[in-house]
Short mmCIF file of C-alpha atoms in Angstrom, two decimals:
data_model
loop_
_atom_site.label_atom_id
_atom_site.label_comp_id
_atom_site.label_asym_id
_atom_site.label_seq_id
_atom_site.Cartn_x
_atom_site.Cartn_y
_atom_site.Cartn_z
CA MET A 221 31.80 -26.28 -19.05
CA LEU A 222 32.59 -28.76 -16.31
CA ARG A 223 29.27 -27.92 -14.64
CA ASP A 224 27.34 -28.88 -17.78
CA ARG A 225 28.92 -32.37 -17.75
CA ARG A 226 27.77 -33.29 -14.28
CA PRO A 227 25.41 -36.23 -13.99
CA VAL A 228 21.72 -35.40 -13.77
CA ARG A 229 21.54 -36.78 -10.25
CA ALA A 230 24.26 -34.37 -9.11
CA LEU A 231 22.46 -31.45 -10.72
CA ARG A 232 19.28 -32.32 -8.87
CA ALA A 233 21.16 -32.43 -5.59
CA VAL A 234 22.82 -29.03 -6.05
CA PRO A 235 19.91 -26.85 -4.81
CA TRP A 236 19.85 -28.63 -1.47
CA ARG A 237 23.35 -27.27 -0.72
CA PHE A 238 21.76 -23.82 -0.85
CA ASP A 239 18.17 -24.44 0.24
CA LEU A 240 18.96 -26.30 3.47
CA PRO A 241 21.13 -23.58 5.06
CA ALA A 242 18.81 -20.88 3.68
CA SER A 243 15.86 -22.56 5.42
CA LEU A 244 17.70 -22.43 8.75
CA VAL A 245 18.41 -18.72 8.31
CA VAL A 246 14.75 -18.00 7.51
CA PHE A 247 13.65 -20.09 10.51
CA LEU A 248 15.90 -18.11 12.84
CA VAL A 249 14.55 -14.82 11.44
CA ALA A 250 10.92 -15.97 11.50
CA LEU A 251 10.88 -17.42 15.02
CA PRO A 252 11.06 -14.18 17.05
CA LEU A 253 8.89 -12.32 14.53
CA CYS A 254 6.11 -14.93 14.67
CA VAL A 255 6.07 -14.78 18.46
CA GLY A 256 6.36 -11.00 18.65
CA ILE A 257 3.60 -10.34 16.11
CA ALA A 258 1.25 -12.72 17.92
CA VAL A 259 1.85 -10.98 21.24
CA ALA A 260 1.37 -7.56 19.63
CA SER A 261 -1.87 -8.82 18.09
CA GLY A 262 -3.27 -9.72 21.49
CA VAL A 263 -3.34 -13.51 20.95
CA PRO A 264 -1.24 -16.40 22.37
CA ALA A 265 2.31 -16.57 21.02
CA GLU A 266 1.76 -20.07 19.65
CA LEU A 267 -0.80 -18.79 17.12
CA GLY A 268 1.92 -16.80 15.39
CA LEU A 269 3.95 -19.99 15.07
CA VAL A 270 0.90 -21.83 13.67
CA THR A 271 0.59 -19.22 10.92
CA GLY A 272 4.32 -19.49 10.21
CA ILE A 273 4.07 -23.29 9.99
CA VAL A 274 1.13 -23.11 7.59
CA GLY A 275 2.93 -20.47 5.55
CA GLY A 276 5.95 -22.73 5.23
CA LEU A 277 4.56 -26.24 4.87
CA VAL A 278 1.40 -25.43 2.89
CA VAL A 279 1.82 -22.14 1.05
CA GLY A 280 5.54 -22.80 0.58
CA SER A 281 4.77 -25.91 -1.46
CA LEU A 282 2.24 -24.20 -3.75
CA PRO A 283 3.04 -22.48 -7.06
CA GLY A 284 3.11 -18.72 -7.36
CA SER A 285 6.31 -17.14 -6.13
CA SER A 286 9.17 -19.54 -5.66
CA LEU A 287 11.29 -17.72 -3.07
CA GLN A 288 9.10 -15.42 -0.99
CA VAL A 289 8.17 -16.64 2.49
CA SER A 290 4.73 -16.34 4.11
CA GLY A 291 3.75 -15.97 7.74
CA PRO A 292 2.24 -13.49 10.20
CA ALA A 293 3.00 -9.90 9.22
CA ALA A 294 3.71 -6.88 11.38
CA GLY A 295 1.60 -4.88 8.94
CA LEU A 296 -1.56 -6.67 10.08
CA ALA A 297 -0.80 -6.71 13.81
CA VAL A 298 -2.59 -3.43 14.45
CA LEU A 299 -5.71 -4.49 12.56
CA VAL A 300 -5.77 -7.93 14.21
CA TYR A 301 -5.42 -6.38 17.66
CA GLU A 302 -8.37 -4.05 16.99
CA ALA A 303 -10.46 -6.97 15.69
CA VAL A 304 -9.65 -9.11 18.75
CA GLN A 305 -10.57 -6.25 21.06
CA GLU A 306 -13.81 -5.60 19.17
CA TYR A 307 -15.08 -9.14 18.51
CA GLY A 308 -13.03 -11.36 20.81
CA ALA A 309 -10.36 -13.95 20.08
CA GLY A 310 -13.02 -16.51 19.13
CA ALA A 311 -14.04 -14.46 16.09
CA LEU A 312 -10.52 -14.26 14.67
CA GLY A 313 -10.84 -17.64 12.96
CA ILE A 314 -14.06 -16.58 11.20
CA LEU A 315 -12.50 -13.33 9.99
CA VAL A 316 -9.36 -15.05 8.68
CA LEU A 317 -11.39 -17.86 7.10
CA ALA A 318 -13.54 -15.33 5.23
CA THR A 319 -10.38 -13.54 4.15
CA GLY A 320 -8.96 -16.75 2.72
CA LEU A 321 -12.16 -17.57 0.84
CA LEU A 322 -12.26 -14.06 -0.59
CA GLN A 323 -8.65 -14.39 -1.73
CA LEU A 324 -9.46 -17.71 -3.37
CA THR A 325 -12.31 -16.06 -5.24
CA MET A 326 -10.06 -13.23 -6.36
CA GLY A 327 -7.44 -15.71 -7.54
CA ALA A 328 -10.04 -17.66 -9.52
CA LEU A 329 -11.21 -14.43 -11.14
CA ARG A 330 -7.58 -13.60 -12.02
CA VAL A 331 -7.57 -10.20 -10.34
CA GLY A 332 -4.15 -10.67 -8.75
CA ARG A 333 -2.41 -8.72 -11.49
CA TRP A 334 -4.64 -5.72 -10.86
CA PHE A 335 -2.97 -5.14 -7.52
CA ARG A 336 0.04 -4.04 -9.53
CA ALA A 337 -1.99 -0.99 -10.60
CA MET A 338 -2.13 0.41 -7.06
CA SER A 339 -0.20 3.62 -6.53
CA ALA A 340 3.24 2.96 -5.06
CA SER A 341 2.86 6.04 -2.87
CA VAL A 342 -0.33 4.61 -1.36
CA VAL A 343 1.41 1.31 -0.64
CA HIS A 344 4.41 2.99 0.98
CA GLY A 345 2.08 5.31 2.87
CA MET A 346 0.16 2.26 4.08
CA LEU A 347 3.38 0.64 5.28
CA ALA A 348 4.49 3.90 6.90
CA GLY A 349 1.17 4.28 8.72
CA ILE A 350 1.27 0.67 9.88
CA GLY A 351 4.89 1.00 10.95
CA LEU A 352 4.30 4.19 12.93
CA THR A 353 1.17 2.81 14.60
CA LEU A 354 3.07 -0.34 15.53
CA LEU A 355 6.05 1.67 16.75
CA PHE A 356 3.96 4.03 18.90
CA GLY A 357 2.03 1.15 20.45
CA GLN A 358 5.07 -1.02 21.19
CA LEU A 359 6.92 1.85 22.87
CA TYR A 360 4.43 1.45 25.70
CA ALA A 361 5.06 -2.30 25.79
CA LEU A 362 8.78 -1.54 26.22
CA ALA A 363 7.88 -0.11 29.61
CA ASP A 364 5.41 -2.88 30.49
CA ARG A 365 2.49 -0.49 30.02
CA ARG A 366 -0.76 -0.82 28.13
CA ALA A 367 -0.95 1.36 25.05
CA PRO A 368 -3.89 3.76 24.54
CA ALA A 369 -6.58 2.67 22.11
CA THR A 370 -6.22 5.17 19.26
CA GLY A 371 -3.29 6.53 17.29
CA PRO A 372 -3.68 10.17 18.42
CA GLU A 373 -3.91 9.04 22.06
CA LYS A 374 -0.73 7.01 21.66
CA ILE A 375 1.11 10.01 20.24
CA ALA A 376 -0.27 12.34 22.91
CA GLY A 377 0.90 9.99 25.66
CA LEU A 378 4.50 9.68 24.43
CA PRO A 379 5.87 12.73 26.33
CA GLY A 380 4.49 11.34 29.59
CA LEU A 381 5.88 7.90 28.79
CA LEU A 382 9.31 9.37 28.11
CA ARG A 383 9.19 11.36 31.35
CA ASP A 384 8.27 8.26 33.35
CA ALA A 385 11.01 6.24 31.66
CA LEU A 386 13.67 8.85 32.47
CA THR A 387 12.53 9.30 36.07
CA GLY A 388 12.26 5.55 36.76
CA ALA A 389 8.50 5.56 37.23
CA ALA A 390 7.90 3.19 34.29
CA ALA A 391 9.34 -0.23 35.25
CA PRO A 392 13.08 0.57 35.00
CA SER A 393 14.05 -3.09 34.49
CA ALA A 394 11.75 -3.45 31.50
CA VAL A 395 12.84 -0.12 30.02
CA ALA A 396 16.53 -0.97 30.37
CA LEU A 397 16.09 -4.45 28.91
CA GLY A 398 13.98 -3.17 26.02
CA ALA A 399 16.42 -0.36 25.25
CA GLY A 400 19.33 -2.82 25.32
CA THR A 401 17.47 -5.17 22.97
CA LEU A 402 16.83 -2.28 20.59
CA LEU A 403 20.50 -1.31 20.60
CA VAL A 404 21.48 -4.89 19.72
CA LEU A 405 19.01 -4.86 16.82
CA VAL A 406 20.38 -1.60 15.44
CA PHE A 407 24.11 -2.25 15.82
CA TRP A 408 24.33 -6.03 15.34
CA LYS A 409 25.16 -5.71 11.64
CA TYR A 410 28.17 -3.53 12.48
CA LEU A 411 29.93 -6.20 14.54
CA PRO A 412 33.44 -6.90 13.25
CA ALA A 413 33.08 -10.68 13.62
CA LYS A 414 31.56 -12.15 10.48
CA ALA A 415 30.52 -15.31 12.32
CA ALA A 416 28.47 -13.25 14.78
CA ARG A 417 26.79 -11.30 11.99
CA ALA A 418 25.68 -14.60 10.47
CA VAL A 419 23.21 -14.95 13.34
CA PRO A 420 20.03 -12.97 12.53
CA ALA A 421 19.80 -9.81 14.62
CA PRO A 422 16.24 -10.47 15.94
CA LEU A 423 17.24 -13.93 17.18
CA ALA A 424 20.43 -12.62 18.77
CA ALA A 425 18.64 -9.73 20.47
CA VAL A 426 15.82 -11.86 21.86
CA GLY A 427 18.21 -14.65 22.88
CA LEU A 428 20.48 -12.24 24.77
CA ALA A 429 17.49 -10.60 26.47
CA ALA A 430 16.16 -13.98 27.56
CA ALA A 431 19.59 -15.02 28.85
CA VAL A 432 19.99 -11.80 30.86
CA THR A 433 16.47 -12.11 32.25
CA ALA A 434 17.07 -15.68 33.37
CA ALA A 435 20.54 -14.99 34.76
CA VAL A 436 19.60 -11.92 36.82
CA ASP A 437 15.96 -12.93 37.37
CA LEU A 438 14.66 -9.57 36.22
CA PRO A 439 11.12 -8.70 37.34
CA VAL A 440 9.67 -8.34 33.82
CA ALA A 441 6.68 -9.93 32.12
CA ARG A 442 7.41 -12.95 29.95
CA VAL A 443 5.64 -14.81 27.18
CA ARG A 444 2.87 -17.07 28.42
CA VAL A 445 3.03 -20.58 27.01
CA ALA A 446 -0.14 -22.68 26.75
CA GLY A 447 0.89 -25.34 24.25
CA LEU A 448 0.14 -25.65 20.56
CA LEU A 449 -2.91 -27.89 20.80
CA GLN A 450 -4.45 -25.79 23.55
CA VAL A 451 -4.46 -22.56 21.55
CA VAL A 452 -5.69 -24.00 18.24
CA GLN A 453 -9.45 -23.38 18.16
CA PRO A 454 -11.68 -23.94 15.11
CA PRO A 455 -14.14 -21.12 14.37
CA GLU A 456 -17.16 -21.03 16.65
CA HIS A 457 -20.72 -20.65 15.37
CA ALA A 458 -21.33 -17.97 17.97
CA ALA A 459 -18.63 -15.86 16.30
CA LEU A 460 -20.60 -15.66 13.04
CA GLY A 461 -22.14 -12.48 14.40
CA ALA A 462 -18.86 -10.74 13.57
CA LEU A 463 -19.75 -11.07 9.89
CA ALA A 464 -23.26 -9.70 10.23
CA GLY A 465 -22.48 -6.00 10.67
CA ALA A 466 -20.85 -3.52 8.35
CA ALA A 467 -17.86 -3.24 10.68
CA GLY A 468 -17.15 -6.98 10.44
CA VAL A 469 -17.41 -6.95 6.66
CA GLY A 470 -15.12 -3.92 6.58
CA THR A 471 -12.58 -5.78 8.72
CA ILE A 472 -12.62 -8.74 6.33
CA ILE A 473 -12.19 -6.47 3.33
CA ALA A 474 -9.34 -4.69 5.09
CA PHE A 475 -7.66 -8.02 5.92
CA THR A 476 -8.03 -9.13 2.31
CA LEU A 477 -6.81 -5.94 0.67
CA ILE A 478 -3.86 -5.39 2.98
CA ALA A 479 -2.75 -9.05 2.99
CA SER A 480 -3.11 -9.36 -0.78
CA ALA A 481 -1.41 -6.04 -1.54
CA GLU A 482 1.48 -6.70 0.83
CA THR A 483 1.93 -10.19 -0.63
CA LEU A 484 1.93 -9.11 -4.26
CA PHE A 485 4.09 -6.05 -3.72
CA SER A 486 6.49 -8.22 -1.78
CA ALA A 487 6.53 -10.62 -4.74
CA ALA A 488 7.42 -7.77 -7.08
CA ALA A 489 10.28 -6.75 -4.77
CA VAL A 490 11.56 -10.32 -4.42
CA ASP A 491 11.49 -10.81 -8.20
CA ARG A 492 13.94 -7.94 -8.50
CA MET A 493 16.33 -9.67 -6.10
CA HIS A 494 16.91 -12.89 -8.04
CA HIS A 495 17.09 -14.24 -11.58
CA GLY A 496 14.87 -17.29 -11.11
CA PRO A 497 11.26 -17.84 -12.21
CA ARG A 498 9.00 -14.79 -11.99
CA THR A 499 5.89 -14.68 -9.82
CA ASP A 500 2.50 -15.74 -11.17
CA TYR A 501 0.36 -13.21 -9.30
CA ASP A 502 -2.94 -15.03 -9.66
CA ARG A 503 -1.47 -18.33 -8.47
CA GLU A 504 0.26 -16.57 -5.57
CA LEU A 505 -3.04 -14.98 -4.55
CA THR A 506 -4.70 -18.40 -4.70
CA ALA A 507 -1.92 -19.90 -2.56
CA GLN A 508 -2.38 -17.15 0.03
CA GLY A 509 -6.12 -17.83 -0.01
CA ILE A 510 -5.52 -21.52 0.72
CA GLY A 511 -3.14 -20.60 3.54
CA ASN A 512 -5.50 -18.09 5.14
CA THR A 513 -8.43 -20.48 4.82
CA LEU A 514 -6.44 -23.11 6.73
CA CYS A 515 -5.28 -20.52 9.29
CA GLY A 516 -8.91 -19.50 9.79
CA LEU A 517 -9.92 -23.11 10.39
CA LEU A 518 -7.17 -23.32 13.03
CA GLY A 519 -8.07 -19.98 14.61
CA ALA A 520 -4.61 -18.56 13.85
CA LEU A 521 -3.36 -15.19 12.64
CA PRO A 522 -3.80 -14.08 9.03
CA MET A 523 -0.77 -14.52 6.81
CA THR A 524 0.94 -12.57 4.09
CA ALA A 525 4.19 -12.92 2.22
CA VAL A 526 6.69 -10.98 4.32
CA ILE A 527 9.53 -9.04 2.70
CA VAL A 528 11.87 -9.40 5.72
CA ARG A 529 11.80 -13.21 5.66
CA SER A 530 11.70 -13.31 1.86
CA ALA A 531 14.76 -11.08 1.55
CA ALA A 532 16.58 -13.23 4.11
CA ASN A 533 15.70 -16.30 2.05
CA VAL A 534 17.08 -14.84 -1.18
CA GLN A 535 20.18 -13.38 0.46
CA ALA A 536 20.92 -16.74 2.10
CA GLY A 537 21.19 -18.28 -1.38
CA ALA A 538 17.89 -20.19 -1.70
CA ARG A 539 17.27 -21.62 -5.17
CA THR A 540 13.87 -23.34 -4.94
CA ARG A 541 10.73 -23.37 -2.82
CA ALA A 542 12.26 -26.19 -0.74
CA SER A 543 13.88 -23.61 1.56
CA ARG A 544 10.57 -22.09 2.61
CA VAL A 545 8.95 -25.50 3.10
CA LEU A 546 11.85 -26.56 5.32
CA HIS A 547 11.60 -23.34 7.34
CA GLY A 548 8.01 -24.34 8.19
CA PHE A 549 9.23 -27.77 9.23
CA TRP A 550 11.83 -26.24 11.59
CA LEU A 551 9.10 -24.05 13.15
CA LEU A 552 6.92 -27.13 13.69
CA LEU A 553 9.82 -29.06 15.18
CA PHE A 554 10.69 -26.23 17.56
CA THR A 555 7.08 -25.76 18.66
CA ALA A 556 6.64 -29.49 19.26
CA LEU A 557 9.94 -30.16 21.07
CA LEU A 558 10.87 -26.89 22.80
CA PRO A 559 7.69 -24.99 23.66
CA GLY A 560 8.96 -24.12 27.11
CA VAL A 561 11.74 -21.98 25.63
CA LEU A 562 9.14 -19.38 24.72
CA GLY A 563 8.36 -18.87 28.40
CA LEU A 564 11.88 -17.48 28.90
CA VAL A 565 11.37 -14.62 26.43
CA PRO A 566 10.58 -11.22 28.01
CA LEU A 567 7.76 -9.26 26.44
CA THR A 568 9.82 -6.08 26.41
CA ALA A 569 12.36 -7.77 24.12
CA LEU A 570 9.62 -8.71 21.66
CA ALA A 571 8.34 -5.13 21.86
CA ALA A 572 11.82 -3.91 20.91
CA VAL A 573 11.84 -6.27 17.91
CA LEU A 574 8.51 -4.83 16.74
CA VAL A 575 9.61 -1.23 17.35
CA HIS A 576 12.59 -1.95 15.12
CA ALA A 577 10.37 -3.65 12.52
CA GLY A 578 7.88 -0.78 12.60
CA ALA A 579 10.60 1.81 12.10
CA LYS A 580 11.91 -0.10 9.07
CA LEU A 581 8.45 0.10 7.47
CA VAL A 582 8.70 3.90 7.32
CA PRO A 583 10.26 4.77 3.92
CA VAL A 584 12.34 7.76 5.01
CA ARG A 585 14.68 7.73 2.00
CA ARG A 586 11.81 7.38 -0.44
CA MET A 587 9.99 10.25 1.25
CA VAL A 588 13.03 12.51 0.93
CA GLY A 589 13.42 11.60 -2.74
CA LEU A 590 9.75 12.22 -3.46
CA CYS A 591 9.87 15.62 -1.76
CA ARG A 592 12.66 16.62 -4.12
CA GLU A 593 11.24 15.30 -7.38
CA HIS A 594 7.55 14.32 -7.02
CA ARG A 595 5.93 16.40 -4.31
CA GLY A 596 2.44 15.27 -5.24
CA GLU A 597 3.41 11.64 -4.59
CA ALA A 598 5.00 12.67 -1.29
CA VAL A 599 1.72 14.30 -0.26
CA VAL A 600 -0.21 11.10 -1.10
CA LEU A 601 2.26 9.03 0.95
CA ALA A 602 2.10 11.37 3.95
CA VAL A 603 -1.69 11.76 3.90
CA THR A 604 -2.16 7.98 3.69
CA ALA A 605 0.14 7.42 6.67
CA VAL A 606 -1.49 10.15 8.77
CA ALA A 607 -4.98 8.93 7.87
CA ILE A 608 -4.11 5.40 9.01
CA ILE A 609 -2.74 6.70 12.31
CA THR A 610 -5.71 8.97 13.02
CA THR A 611 -8.53 6.68 11.79
CA ASP A 612 -7.83 3.03 11.02
CA LEU A 613 -6.08 0.95 8.41
CA PHE A 614 -9.01 0.44 6.05
CA GLN A 615 -10.21 4.04 6.05
CA GLY A 616 -6.67 5.34 5.74
CA VAL A 617 -5.97 3.21 2.66
CA LEU A 618 -9.25 4.31 1.07
CA ILE A 619 -8.35 7.95 1.71
CA GLY A 620 -4.94 7.40 0.16
CA ILE A 621 -6.38 5.68 -2.92
CA GLY A 622 -8.94 8.44 -3.34
CA LEU A 623 -6.28 11.13 -3.08
CA ALA A 624 -4.06 9.30 -5.58
CA VAL A 625 -6.95 9.08 -8.06
CA VAL A 626 -7.72 12.78 -7.65
CA LYS A 627 -4.06 13.69 -8.08
CA SER A 628 -3.76 11.59 -11.22
CA ALA A 629 -6.98 13.04 -12.62
CA TRP A 630 -5.76 16.56 -11.89
CA GLN A 631 -2.38 15.95 -13.52
CA THR A 632 -3.85 14.31 -16.61
CA SER A 633 -6.52 16.99 -17.12
CA HIS A 634 -4.10 19.56 -18.49
CA LEU A 635 -6.02 22.37 -20.17
CA GLN A 636 -4.31 25.11 -22.14
CA ILE A 637 -6.30 28.31 -22.69
CA GLY A 638 -4.88 30.78 -25.21
CA VAL A 639 -6.41 34.17 -25.99
CA GLU A 640 -5.13 36.18 -28.98
CA GLU A 641 -6.21 39.12 -31.11
CA LEU A 642 -6.60 38.39 -34.82
CA PRO A 643 -5.07 41.15 -36.97
CA GLY A 644 -7.02 42.74 -39.80
CA ARG A 645 -10.45 42.18 -38.27
CA GLY A 646 -11.45 45.54 -37.02
CA PRO A 647 -14.91 47.07 -36.81
CA GLY A 648 -17.06 46.46 -39.83
CA SER A 649 -15.07 43.51 -41.15
CA PRO A 650 -17.24 40.99 -42.92
CA ALA A 651 -18.01 37.70 -41.35
CA GLY A 652 -16.76 35.76 -44.32
CA GLY A 653 -13.21 35.39 -45.57
CA ASP A 654 -10.84 33.20 -43.67
CA ALA A 655 -12.69 33.66 -40.42
CA PRO A 656 -15.41 31.32 -39.27
CA GLY A 657 -18.99 32.56 -39.34
CA TYR A 658 -20.27 34.30 -36.25
CA GLY A 659 -23.78 32.97 -36.42
CA HIS A 660 -25.38 31.17 -33.50
CA ARG A 661 -24.58 27.52 -34.30
CA THR A 662 -26.55 24.61 -32.97
CA ALA A 663 -25.28 21.03 -32.64
CA CYS A 664 -26.22 20.41 -36.26
CA GLY A 665 -24.13 23.38 -37.37
CA ARG A 666 -27.02 25.61 -38.44
CA ALA A 667 -26.36 29.38 -38.62
CA GLU A 668 -29.65 30.63 -37.26
CA ALA A 669 -28.69 34.30 -36.93
CA ARG A 670 -25.86 34.75 -39.47
CA ASP A 671 -27.69 37.39 -41.53
CA GLN A 672 -28.68 39.40 -38.48
CA GLU A 673 -25.18 39.37 -36.96
CA THR A 674 -23.57 40.26 -40.29
CA SER A 675 -25.76 43.34 -40.50
CA VAL A 676 -24.88 44.33 -36.95
CA GLY A 677 -21.14 43.99 -37.61
CA LEU A 678 -18.32 42.56 -35.60
CA GLY A 679 -18.34 45.10 -32.81
CA ALA A 680 -15.59 47.44 -31.75
CA GLY A 681 -11.99 46.21 -31.85
CA PRO A 682 -10.19 43.17 -33.27
CA VAL A 683 -11.57 39.65 -32.94
CA LEU A 684 -10.52 37.70 -29.85
CA ARG A 685 -9.74 34.06 -30.59
CA VAL A 686 -9.85 31.67 -27.63
CA ARG A 687 -8.07 28.38 -28.29
CA LEU A 688 -8.60 25.38 -26.01
CA SER A 689 -6.31 22.34 -26.09
CA GLY A 690 -5.57 19.37 -23.83
CA ASN A 691 -8.27 17.78 -21.65
CA ALA A 692 -11.27 19.75 -20.43
CA THR A 693 -12.67 18.03 -17.34
CA PHE A 694 -14.71 19.25 -14.40
CA LEU A 695 -11.49 19.68 -12.42
CA ARG A 696 -10.51 22.56 -14.72
CA LEU A 697 -13.93 24.23 -14.85
CA PRO A 698 -13.10 27.12 -12.47
CA ARG A 699 -10.07 28.14 -14.52
CA LEU A 700 -11.91 27.74 -17.83
CA LEU A 701 -14.92 29.80 -16.76
CA ASP A 702 -12.74 32.49 -15.19
CA ALA A 703 -10.90 32.93 -18.50
CA LEU A 704 -14.11 33.07 -20.56
CA GLU A 705 -15.98 35.39 -18.21
CA ARG A 706 -13.13 37.91 -18.32
CA LEU A 707 -13.64 38.42 -22.07
CA PRO A 708 -15.05 41.89 -22.88
CA ALA A 709 -18.70 41.96 -23.88
CA ASP A 710 -18.19 44.42 -26.77
CA ARG A 711 -15.62 42.38 -28.72
CA PRO A 712 -16.30 39.62 -31.26
CA VAL A 713 -15.07 36.23 -30.00
CA GLU A 714 -14.04 33.01 -31.72
CA LEU A 715 -14.01 29.94 -29.44
CA ASP A 716 -11.90 27.19 -31.04
CA TRP A 717 -11.95 23.94 -29.05
CA SER A 718 -10.80 21.66 -31.86
CA GLY A 719 -7.50 21.09 -30.01
CA LEU A 720 -9.18 19.34 -27.08
CA ARG A 721 -8.47 15.63 -26.75
CA HIS A 722 -11.33 15.21 -24.29
CA LEU A 723 -14.35 17.33 -23.39
CA ASP A 724 -16.41 15.90 -20.55
CA HIS A 725 -20.10 16.45 -19.92
CA ALA A 726 -19.60 19.03 -17.18
CA CYS A 727 -17.44 21.23 -19.42
CA THR A 728 -19.87 20.79 -22.34
CA VAL A 729 -22.74 22.04 -20.18
CA ALA A 730 -20.65 24.92 -18.86
CA LEU A 731 -19.49 26.03 -22.32
CA THR A 732 -23.03 25.84 -23.72
CA ALA A 733 -24.38 27.91 -20.83
CA TRP A 734 -21.56 30.45 -21.17
CA ALA A 735 -22.12 30.81 -24.92
CA ALA A 736 -25.84 31.45 -24.38
CA GLN A 737 -25.13 34.04 -21.66
CA HIS A 738 -22.44 35.75 -23.73
CA ARG A 739 -24.75 36.12 -26.72
CA ALA A 740 -27.50 37.43 -24.47
CA ARG A 741 -25.40 40.21 -22.96
CA SER A 742 -23.05 41.06 -25.84
CA SER A 743 -23.68 43.17 -28.93
CA ALA A 744 -20.77 41.47 -30.73
CA PRO A 745 -21.00 38.08 -32.37
CA LEU A 746 -19.66 34.79 -31.03
CA ALA A 747 -18.44 31.88 -33.17
CA VAL A 748 -17.87 28.39 -31.76
CA GLU A 749 -15.82 26.03 -33.90
CA PRO A 750 -16.54 23.16 -34.07
CA PRO A 751 -20.15 23.30 -32.83
CA LEU A 752 -20.61 22.07 -29.28
CA PRO A 753 -22.30 18.69 -28.78
CA THR A 754 -25.95 18.59 -27.83
CA VAL A 755 -26.44 18.81 -24.07
CA VAL A 756 -28.91 16.30 -22.68
#
């Protein structure tokens, strides 16, 4: 009750007690990740900070999701690296600019909510594939080595990399420093001192690695610093050729789909972590489009909303979007006043941060749970991840979506086929009574051969009634035709498909063809109730 009696001015000042310290926590988490993702993407480290600044100052002030934080994402590092290698660093701005414009269009068309319809297994498989690809590639960077180009080559080279690391043939100083950084990342949260645990693990690990490198003067590669203004490059007209081919368009679509999906799924996760305003998905997609458009104009990395930074923001007690705007301001202040600090950071330490981040993208617990209860979803997750590793991000996601659609179609097309003998309908039984007529029925229900079949009789043995229920789609055609073709030719048959909720065109054609063939080869009558639709 005392809280309700506070003056309005005091109430307005309350969020700053939470948002200001939360912004510092997010800044400390974002700083090493921005730098590490930029290096892993094959671009200057400052470009990662530019994207983080835009994500904080610009996107952070826009409506959409109030607490999630945007910046460069580890999930796009692999795709950005491939694009830079294929088209050059000068084309990155064009690709990101086109991505932002496409996101703006999608936001205006209000398609943001449709991303919620994507299969969760495909999304987690996408993250797993990205995480494993990032992990495999950065393991080479731990040893100051260049990673192979493709996912299978990276996996195939791991035994040799491990052998060289153990025998000292792979830059022992870099390996030791990277392994030590990785150990700090893993075990930092288990420190007994609460004050030490308050420092984000990535910042502590990178800071310790930089301190050790400077103190001992280790012979390891370090981050190259060029200055913020020197690395910012507007899109060049010569880079427009990247948009001309199908590969460039595919890269833009991949950027857009992955960035949008990761943002909106992150929003859904963040909404479950707090009790504040819910996310407006269309507005959030528009905000991301504005941010990526600006990043493209600056030649920076593409941005998404990142769950690691967003979770840190919520857990630090943020109440409003002021915390994420302030985190962008701290990044700008650091880049402007202390750019030389980046030159002290060893690349192997950043590789360790990304190995740790990549491993956290692999949903091991979810995979175990799916294997126990939903094996079909586990297969979709695994196939999506493997497809991303063996092909590329865009193709892998398309394969995963296609498999999820096929699985859903298969599961929803349940078809029950029951065959029973009707008592009291032996040889010579009339066609009337409670049984349907056995004449050849057309779509209009005409009995063209009732008189002829009645004179022939019902054949030898009781009538076989075949009941169909559920959904008859082309996916169930083999089973349906196998059951019908096993029926004896000398027995009268009733085909009752009135229990079907859906009969697609392929099954209609197949049933019509089977009925015609059965009548042609059988001496016993066939009744189809209700009459099959006309096949065009």
